[in-house]
C-alpha cells in the first residue's frame, strides 16, 4: 500500500509500505476512505515530537471501512463504516475506567501516527478496535464525521466543558485556527451571550465570524482586554479558551478572565509560560489543561447526525489520497492558502 512516511525532521515521502496485519486479538484493519492532516503532524515534521521515529506512518484521524477484525473484537465487523479516533483506549486501565482515555496506560492514548503507524495510508491497524472506533450513523458524510476524529472533541472537552461554559456566559477564544473555530461551534451548544474571537490573521478572524463569533478582535490592532471589559461591564470573560499554544496567548487568557472565571488551555506548549500569581491569587480563577479524551465523541456524532453541528464547514480543500504531498503543502501554508482542514479521499 501507499502511506505518508516520516523520515526524520523535514523529511517525508508518499512511499510503498507493507499492508498492516492483525497483531492482537483486539485489532481491526480499516481501509481508509477519508483522512485529514492535523497541525500536530506539522509539529512532528519539524522534529518537535521525538517519540515519532524514522519510518513511522503519520496521521491520527480517519473514516474508513473495516476489512478484518481479530477474534476478540465484538462491536465492529468487516464492512462496517467507522470513525477512527485520534485516541485509542484499552478500556481496562484505571484511566479508561474513568473515561480519561487520553491518559490510557494499557497501551492506548494518542498512539496512532505517534507510537505506532497511523491513518495517512491506504490501510491502518487500529488496536483495541471495540473502544477506539465508532460506527458512522447513516446519512452523514465521511467529511462530516472526520472532523470528530480530533478537532471537535478536543475543542468541546478541553475548551468548552473544562472551561464550564454556561448559558449567557461571555467566552473569549484566543486563536481561531481549526481548534479555536471548533471551540466557537461547540460553545454555541451552551448558549453563551457573547463569543469573542481573538487572532492576528484577518483570514482567521473572518472565518471566526462565519463560524458564529459575535465579536472578533485583531490583537495586533486592538486590546482584547479592553474589548472584554466593555462587553462585560468591566468584569472580564467568564471563560477564556487558549487555542494557540504560546506563552503570550496563555498569559493573555489569564488577563482576560473575570474573578471567579475559568481559563481552559487547549494549546500544546513548547515553552514555559508565566503564571502571574501576584495578580491571580486574589481572583478565584480556575485553570485547566488537557489532552482530549474523546468521551464526547458519541454525543458529537448524534449532534452531527441531527444537523445541530455543521462539521463539514471546516473543509476548505479536497484531494485524492495519492495527492498527499500536495495536501501537506497546501495545509502547511495555511496563511496563504486559507486552509482550515484538508480532506483526502480514496
Ligand atoms: N490539547 C489537545 O488535546 C490538543 C489537540 C489538538 C490540538 N491542540 C493544539 O491546539 C492549538 C491550536 O490548534 P490549531 O490546529 O487550531 O492551530 P493553528 O496553528 O491552525 O491555529 C492557531 C491560530 O492562532 C493564531 N495566533 C498565533 N499567534 C497568536 C497570537 N499571538 N495571538 C492571537 N492569535 C495567534 C494563528 O493566527 C492561528 O489562526 C495548537 O497548539 C495545537 O497543537 C491541542
Ligand atoms: Zn490532531
Ligand atoms: Zn486504558
XYZ file of N, CA and C and ligand atoms in Angstrom, residues 38-40 43 150 154 158 174-180 198-201 204 219 243-246 248-249 266-268 290-292, ligand 1:
140
model
N -3.357 17.126 10.582
C -3.521 17.941 11.784
C -2.310 18.851 11.932
N -2.484 19.984 12.593
C -1.359 20.848 12.939
C -0.267 20.087 13.681
N -0.677 19.092 14.450
C 0.299 18.278 15.186
C 1.222 17.520 14.221
N 3.948 19.758 13.441
C 4.908 19.780 14.564
C 5.851 18.574 14.474
N -10.711 14.401 15.920
C -9.781 15.141 16.773
C -10.326 16.535 17.128
N -11.747 17.703 20.884
C -10.708 18.462 21.592
C -11.250 19.816 22.047
N -11.799 19.923 26.036
C -10.676 20.586 26.702
C -10.925 22.101 26.803
N -8.991 32.560 22.266
C -7.760 33.117 21.717
C -7.168 32.099 20.750
N -7.111 32.482 19.464
C -6.670 31.567 18.405
C -7.881 31.085 17.636
N -7.924 31.379 16.329
C -9.065 30.969 15.506
C -8.613 30.058 14.374
N -7.734 29.112 14.706
C -7.417 28.011 13.795
C -8.523 26.967 13.893
N -8.339 25.804 13.296
C -9.381 24.767 13.369
C -9.851 24.497 14.796
N -8.937 24.495 15.754
C -9.333 24.204 17.141
C -10.161 25.359 17.723
N -9.725 26.586 17.544
C -10.477 27.735 18.045
C -11.851 27.828 17.381
N -10.236 36.023 19.155
C -9.036 36.866 19.100
C -7.965 36.145 18.285
N -7.418 36.819 17.293
C -6.366 36.220 16.458
C -5.566 37.370 15.847
N -4.507 37.036 15.126
C -3.716 38.058 14.428
C -3.992 38.045 12.931
N -4.526 36.934 12.416
C -4.687 36.764 10.968
C -6.091 37.179 10.546
N -8.374 34.346 9.426
C -8.890 33.503 10.504
C -10.015 34.226 11.258
N -5.632 41.261 17.709
C -4.879 41.752 18.866
C -3.627 42.535 18.440
N -6.250 28.638 22.485
C -6.190 27.701 21.355
C -5.058 28.078 20.401
N -3.917 28.445 20.972
C -2.730 28.767 20.151
C -1.550 27.885 20.587
N -1.147 28.029 21.881
C -0.034 27.217 22.368
C 1.281 27.964 22.495
N 1.201 29.283 22.781
C 2.439 30.035 23.053
C 2.261 30.804 24.376
N 2.580 33.886 25.264
C 1.854 35.151 25.137
C 0.330 34.967 25.219
N -0.173 33.934 24.543
C -1.633 33.774 24.484
C -2.178 33.146 25.773
N -6.055 24.760 25.738
C -6.049 23.646 24.770
C -4.681 23.546 24.083
N -4.031 24.674 23.860
C -2.799 24.729 23.075
C -1.721 23.791 23.598
N -0.953 23.241 22.668
C 0.222 22.433 23.012
C 1.388 23.402 23.150
N -5.380 19.982 29.311
C -5.794 18.619 28.998
C -5.438 18.147 27.606
N -5.249 16.831 27.538
C -5.229 16.138 26.250
C -6.654 15.632 26.062
N -7.135 15.664 24.825
C -8.501 15.192 24.585
C -8.647 13.727 25.022
N -4.935 19.574 23.986
C -5.173 18.790 22.942
O -5.608 17.640 23.105
C -4.939 19.305 21.541
C -5.401 18.585 20.432
C -5.209 19.133 19.146
C -4.546 20.348 19.002
N -4.081 21.022 20.094
C -3.377 22.326 19.995
O -4.320 23.379 19.856
C -3.640 24.516 19.303
C -4.448 25.090 18.142
O -4.507 24.147 17.062
P -4.882 24.620 15.579
O -4.814 23.388 14.733
O -6.126 25.429 15.595
O -3.599 25.554 15.268
P -3.358 26.686 14.157
O -1.898 26.924 14.143
O -4.053 26.352 12.883
O -4.116 27.962 14.752
C -3.560 28.810 15.701
C -4.131 30.216 15.474
O -3.530 31.068 16.444
C -3.266 32.321 15.848
N -2.227 33.012 16.601
C -0.884 32.821 16.567
N -0.271 33.665 17.415
C -1.245 34.400 18.005
C -1.227 35.445 18.958
N -0.096 35.875 19.488
N -2.418 35.974 19.345
C -3.585 35.529 18.809
N -3.646 34.545 17.898
C -2.486 33.995 17.495
C -2.877 31.974 14.420
O -3.066 33.086 13.549
C -3.829 30.808 14.100
O -5.025 31.245 13.493
C -2.260 24.027 18.890
O -1.329 24.368 19.902
C -2.457 22.519 18.816
O -1.231 21.830 18.935
C -4.278 20.524 21.345
